[in-house]
mmCIF file of C-alpha atoms in Angstrom:
data_model
loop_
_atom_site.group_PDB
_atom_site.id
_atom_site.type_symbol
_atom_site.label_atom_id
_atom_site.label_comp_id
_atom_site.label_asym_id
_atom_site.label_seq_id
_atom_site.Cartn_x
_atom_site.Cartn_y
_atom_site.Cartn_z
ATOM 1 C CA MET A 298 3.319 -8.500 15.402
ATOM 2 C CA ARG A 299 5.403 -8.323 18.555
ATOM 3 C CA ALA A 300 6.996 -11.685 17.668
ATOM 4 C CA LYS A 301 8.271 -10.168 14.437
ATOM 5 C CA ALA A 302 9.394 -6.822 15.827
ATOM 6 C CA LEU A 303 12.676 -6.912 13.901
ATOM 7 C CA HIS A 304 11.037 -6.986 10.480
ATOM 8 C CA VAL A 305 8.627 -4.249 11.550
ATOM 9 C CA THR A 306 11.491 -2.065 12.806
ATOM 10 C CA ARG A 307 13.407 -2.726 9.583
ATOM 11 C CA ALA A 308 10.407 -1.829 7.416
ATOM 12 C CA LEU A 309 9.718 1.407 9.285
ATOM 13 C CA GLY A 310 13.323 2.543 9.000
ATOM 14 C CA GLU A 311 13.877 1.868 5.316
ATOM 15 C CA ARG A 312 14.891 4.801 3.149
ATOM 16 C CA ILE A 313 12.193 6.657 1.228
ATOM 17 C CA ASP A 314 13.139 7.166 -2.388
ATOM 18 C CA ILE A 315 10.820 9.063 -4.714
ATOM 19 C CA VAL A 316 11.496 8.340 -8.379
ATOM 20 C CA PRO A 317 9.943 9.601 -11.634
ATOM 21 C CA TYR A 318 6.889 7.749 -12.932
ATOM 22 C CA ASP A 319 7.743 4.436 -14.596
ATOM 23 C CA PRO A 320 5.369 3.327 -17.374
ATOM 24 C CA ALA A 321 6.190 -0.297 -16.413
ATOM 25 C CA TRP A 322 4.355 0.044 -13.060
ATOM 26 C CA PRO A 323 0.898 -0.953 -14.384
ATOM 27 C CA ALA A 324 2.397 -4.124 -15.932
ATOM 28 C CA SER A 325 4.133 -4.910 -12.633
ATOM 29 C CA PHE A 326 0.755 -4.621 -10.907
ATOM 30 C CA GLU A 327 -0.905 -6.908 -13.471
ATOM 31 C CA ALA A 328 1.872 -9.492 -13.167
ATOM 32 C CA GLU A 329 1.622 -9.597 -9.365
ATOM 33 C CA ALA A 330 -2.189 -9.782 -9.467
ATOM 34 C CA ALA A 331 -1.886 -12.765 -11.816
ATOM 35 C CA GLU A 332 0.722 -14.353 -9.529
ATOM 36 C CA LEU A 333 -1.532 -13.995 -6.484
ATOM 37 C CA ARG A 334 -4.406 -15.564 -8.407
ATOM 38 C CA ARG A 335 -2.087 -18.428 -9.428
ATOM 39 C CA LEU A 336 -0.793 -19.012 -5.890
ATOM 40 C CA LEU A 337 -4.003 -18.686 -3.888
ATOM 41 C CA PRO A 338 -7.332 -20.517 -4.044
ATOM 42 C CA PRO A 339 -9.922 -18.441 -5.940
ATOM 43 C CA GLU A 340 -12.324 -18.395 -2.993
ATOM 44 C CA LEU A 341 -9.731 -16.409 -0.994
ATOM 45 C CA LEU A 342 -9.502 -13.524 -3.466
ATOM 46 C CA GLY A 343 -12.021 -11.028 -4.762
ATOM 47 C CA ARG A 344 -11.152 -7.891 -6.661
ATOM 48 C CA ILE A 345 -7.565 -6.682 -6.883
ATOM 49 C CA GLU A 346 -6.906 -2.972 -7.415
ATOM 50 C CA HIS A 347 -3.775 -0.938 -8.146
ATOM 51 C CA PHE A 348 -3.758 2.188 -5.983
ATOM 52 C CA GLY A 349 -1.309 4.688 -4.588
ATOM 53 C CA SER A 350 1.037 6.897 -6.538
ATOM 54 C CA THR A 351 2.283 4.180 -8.890
ATOM 55 C CA ALA A 352 -1.319 3.913 -10.146
ATOM 56 C CA VAL A 353 -1.399 7.563 -11.276
ATOM 57 C CA PRO A 354 0.251 8.085 -14.687
ATOM 58 C CA GLY A 355 2.976 10.716 -14.549
ATOM 59 C CA LEU A 356 3.165 10.876 -10.737
ATOM 60 C CA ALA A 357 6.530 10.374 -9.065
ATOM 61 C CA ALA A 358 6.421 7.711 -6.363
ATOM 62 C CA LYS A 359 8.267 5.300 -4.177
ATOM 63 C CA PRO A 360 8.906 2.465 -6.675
ATOM 64 C CA ILE A 361 6.582 0.100 -4.784
ATOM 65 C CA ILE A 362 3.326 -1.135 -6.292
ATOM 66 C CA ASP A 363 0.441 -0.722 -3.830
ATOM 67 C CA MET A 364 -2.309 -3.289 -4.233
ATOM 68 C CA MET A 365 -5.666 -3.742 -2.535
ATOM 69 C CA VAL A 366 -6.834 -7.346 -2.410
ATOM 70 C CA GLU A 367 -10.357 -8.254 -1.369
ATOM 71 C CA VAL A 368 -10.475 -11.184 1.058
ATOM 72 C CA PRO A 369 -13.402 -12.911 2.803
ATOM 73 C CA SER A 370 -12.024 -12.001 6.245
ATOM 74 C CA LEU A 371 -8.803 -10.936 7.906
ATOM 75 C CA ALA A 372 -8.770 -14.261 9.739
ATOM 76 C CA VAL A 373 -8.501 -15.917 6.306
ATOM 77 C CA VAL A 374 -5.415 -13.795 5.633
ATOM 78 C CA ALA A 375 -3.716 -15.112 8.773
ATOM 79 C CA GLN A 376 -4.915 -18.692 8.393
ATOM 80 C CA GLY A 377 -5.035 -19.241 4.626
ATOM 81 C CA ILE A 378 -2.997 -16.625 2.779
ATOM 82 C CA ALA A 379 0.012 -15.951 5.031
ATOM 83 C CA PRO A 380 0.904 -19.685 5.206
ATOM 84 C CA VAL A 381 1.141 -19.720 1.397
ATOM 85 C CA LEU A 382 2.928 -16.392 0.848
ATOM 86 C CA THR A 383 5.400 -16.186 3.749
ATOM 87 C CA PRO A 384 7.394 -19.295 2.712
ATOM 88 C CA LEU A 385 7.792 -17.582 -0.680
ATOM 89 C CA GLY A 386 9.446 -14.548 0.947
ATOM 90 C CA TYR A 387 6.474 -12.227 1.432
ATOM 91 C CA GLU A 388 6.643 -10.455 4.806
ATOM 92 C CA PHE A 389 3.359 -10.519 6.731
ATOM 93 C CA PHE A 390 2.315 -7.511 8.821
ATOM 94 C CA TRP A 391 -0.838 -6.795 10.765
ATOM 95 C CA ARG A 392 -2.320 -4.417 13.299
ATOM 96 C CA ASP A 393 -4.203 -5.803 16.267
ATOM 97 C CA ALA A 394 -7.907 -5.027 16.427
ATOM 98 C CA GLU A 395 -7.448 -4.186 20.105
ATOM 99 C CA ARG A 396 -4.205 -4.308 22.019
ATOM 100 C CA GLY A 397 -3.843 -7.611 23.832
ATOM 101 C CA LEU A 398 -6.975 -9.175 22.345
ATOM 102 C CA PRO A 399 -7.197 -11.640 19.477
ATOM 103 C CA GLY A 400 -8.207 -10.246 16.126
ATOM 104 C CA ILE A 401 -6.618 -8.422 13.224
ATOM 105 C CA ALA A 402 -7.708 -4.910 12.267
ATOM 106 C CA TYR A 403 -5.510 -4.609 9.166
ATOM 107 C CA ALA A 404 -3.259 -7.036 7.295
ATOM 108 C CA TRP A 405 -0.712 -6.578 4.511
ATOM 109 C CA PHE A 406 2.388 -8.081 2.919
ATOM 110 C CA ILE A 407 5.641 -6.680 1.590
ATOM 111 C CA LYS A 408 7.189 -8.401 -1.418
ATOM 112 C CA ARG A 409 10.875 -7.780 -2.156
ATOM 113 C CA ASP A 410 13.181 -8.391 -5.080
ATOM 114 C CA ALA A 411 16.379 -10.469 -4.931
ATOM 115 C CA GLU A 412 18.340 -7.467 -3.593
ATOM 116 C CA GLY A 413 15.846 -6.940 -0.762
ATOM 117 C CA HIS A 414 14.155 -3.836 -2.199
ATOM 118 C CA ARG A 415 10.414 -3.539 -1.767
ATOM 119 C CA THR A 416 8.509 -4.155 -4.980
ATOM 120 C CA HIS A 417 4.896 -4.547 -3.792
ATOM 121 C CA HIS A 418 2.693 -3.745 -0.818
ATOM 122 C CA ILE A 419 -0.309 -6.071 -0.768
ATOM 123 C CA HIS A 420 -3.097 -4.710 1.438
ATOM 124 C CA CYS A 421 -5.764 -7.303 2.300
ATOM 125 C CA LEU A 422 -9.223 -5.865 2.843
ATOM 126 C CA GLU A 423 -12.675 -7.202 3.505
ATOM 127 C CA ALA A 424 -15.339 -6.048 1.029
ATOM 128 C CA ARG A 425 -16.940 -3.764 3.620
ATOM 129 C CA SER A 426 -13.675 -2.083 4.659
ATOM 130 C CA SER A 427 -13.631 1.700 4.565
ATOM 131 C CA GLU A 428 -10.065 1.426 3.201
ATOM 132 C CA TRP A 429 -11.535 0.881 -0.296
ATOM 133 C CA GLU A 430 -12.229 4.602 -0.242
ATOM 134 C CA ARG A 431 -8.541 5.076 -1.041
ATOM 135 C CA LEU A 432 -9.528 4.448 -4.649
ATOM 136 C CA LEU A 433 -11.256 7.845 -4.616
ATOM 137 C CA PHE A 434 -7.875 9.476 -3.982
ATOM 138 C CA ARG A 435 -6.283 7.568 -6.885
ATOM 139 C CA ASP A 436 -9.153 8.416 -9.222
ATOM 140 C CA TYR A 437 -9.174 12.089 -8.220
ATOM 141 C CA LEU A 438 -5.448 12.435 -8.931
ATOM 142 C CA ARG A 439 -5.889 10.685 -12.283
ATOM 143 C CA ALA A 440 -8.653 13.134 -13.222
ATOM 144 C CA HIS A 441 -6.985 16.284 -11.807
ATOM 145 C CA PRO A 442 -3.384 16.648 -13.044
ATOM 146 C CA GLU A 443 -2.885 19.869 -11.065
ATOM 147 C CA ALA A 444 -3.627 18.022 -7.801
ATOM 148 C CA ALA A 445 -1.279 15.230 -8.885
ATOM 149 C CA ARG A 446 1.480 17.801 -9.536
ATOM 150 C CA ASP A 447 0.940 19.341 -6.093
ATOM 151 C CA TYR A 448 1.079 15.895 -4.476
ATOM 152 C CA ASP A 449 4.248 15.080 -6.440
ATOM 153 C CA ALA A 450 5.973 18.231 -5.160
ATOM 154 C CA LEU A 451 4.796 17.625 -1.593
ATOM 155 C CA LYS A 452 6.052 14.039 -1.532
ATOM 156 C CA ARG A 453 9.450 15.077 -2.856
ATOM 157 C CA ARG A 454 9.798 17.773 -0.165
ATOM 158 C CA ILE A 455 8.723 15.432 2.612
ATOM 159 C CA ALA A 456 10.998 12.599 1.436
ATOM 160 C CA GLU A 457 13.904 15.041 1.406
ATOM 161 C CA LYS A 458 13.076 16.128 4.955
ATOM 162 C CA HIS A 459 12.341 12.606 6.327
ATOM 163 C CA PRO A 460 14.327 10.187 4.120
ATOM 164 C CA ASP A 461 14.529 7.453 6.782
ATOM 165 C CA ASP A 462 11.309 7.975 8.720
ATOM 166 C CA ARG A 463 8.271 6.408 7.076
ATOM 167 C CA VAL A 464 5.961 7.385 9.922
ATOM 168 C CA ALA A 465 6.891 11.089 9.671
ATOM 169 C CA TYR A 466 6.649 10.894 5.867
ATOM 170 C CA SER A 467 3.129 9.445 6.066
ATOM 171 C CA LYS A 468 1.965 11.908 8.724
ATOM 172 C CA ALA A 469 3.251 14.869 6.717
ATOM 173 C CA LYS A 470 0.988 13.893 3.776
ATOM 174 C CA THR A 471 -2.161 13.651 5.915
ATOM 175 C CA GLY A 472 -3.453 17.213 5.460
ATOM 176 C CA PHE A 473 -3.119 17.078 1.685
ATOM 177 C CA ILE A 474 -4.775 13.664 1.499
ATOM 178 C CA ARG A 475 -7.687 14.843 3.647
ATOM 179 C CA ARG A 476 -8.238 17.878 1.401
ATOM 180 C CA VAL A 477 -8.166 15.758 -1.749
ATOM 181 C CA MET A 478 -10.480 13.145 -0.227
ATOM 182 C CA LYS A 479 -12.952 15.885 0.704
ATOM 183 C CA ALA A 480 -12.875 17.189 -2.885
ATOM 184 C CA ALA A 481 -13.163 13.641 -4.280
ATOM 185 C CA ARG A 482 -16.201 12.841 -2.115
ATOM 186 C CA LYS A 483 -17.814 16.121 -3.147
ATOM 187 C CA ALA A 484 -17.101 15.445 -6.841
ATOM 188 C CA GLY A 485 -18.287 11.820 -6.543
#
């Protein structure tokens, strides 16, 4: 990721805009899932899930569709998926497994529209990844409108306080997310 530090810096500094729920978001997810299946060999993709705030009806969100894509390995993302998607304008990001050692701990893509606005975040996960647990958060908010309303209000406050700091925005949601995840695990 060090070789692409400029696109990482740009992505981290982009403005956070929270907008009212858009009923077109599920269709945008479905269209992108179909596009990924069209572009990539079927053996590289497993399940594809819509998660995050755009996957919760009625919840305000950043207008970016979050997707979880099952892949055979993160090495396949670097070697087989990124070479297909990056020439098409998708930005490839990853976290090192260990600083200075080969290996990817997490991989994702940002897709943008013609004006350069983010439209999709495509998170690539192995089947055994603990990140799939994020679906519990989505499902809990879908089933508990009062928790979704609280999350909506929290995100709006945080975005107002940290409009250009995605790291601070994410950190400020951590306590709420932990509480909801605890309740979701207990309910599950």
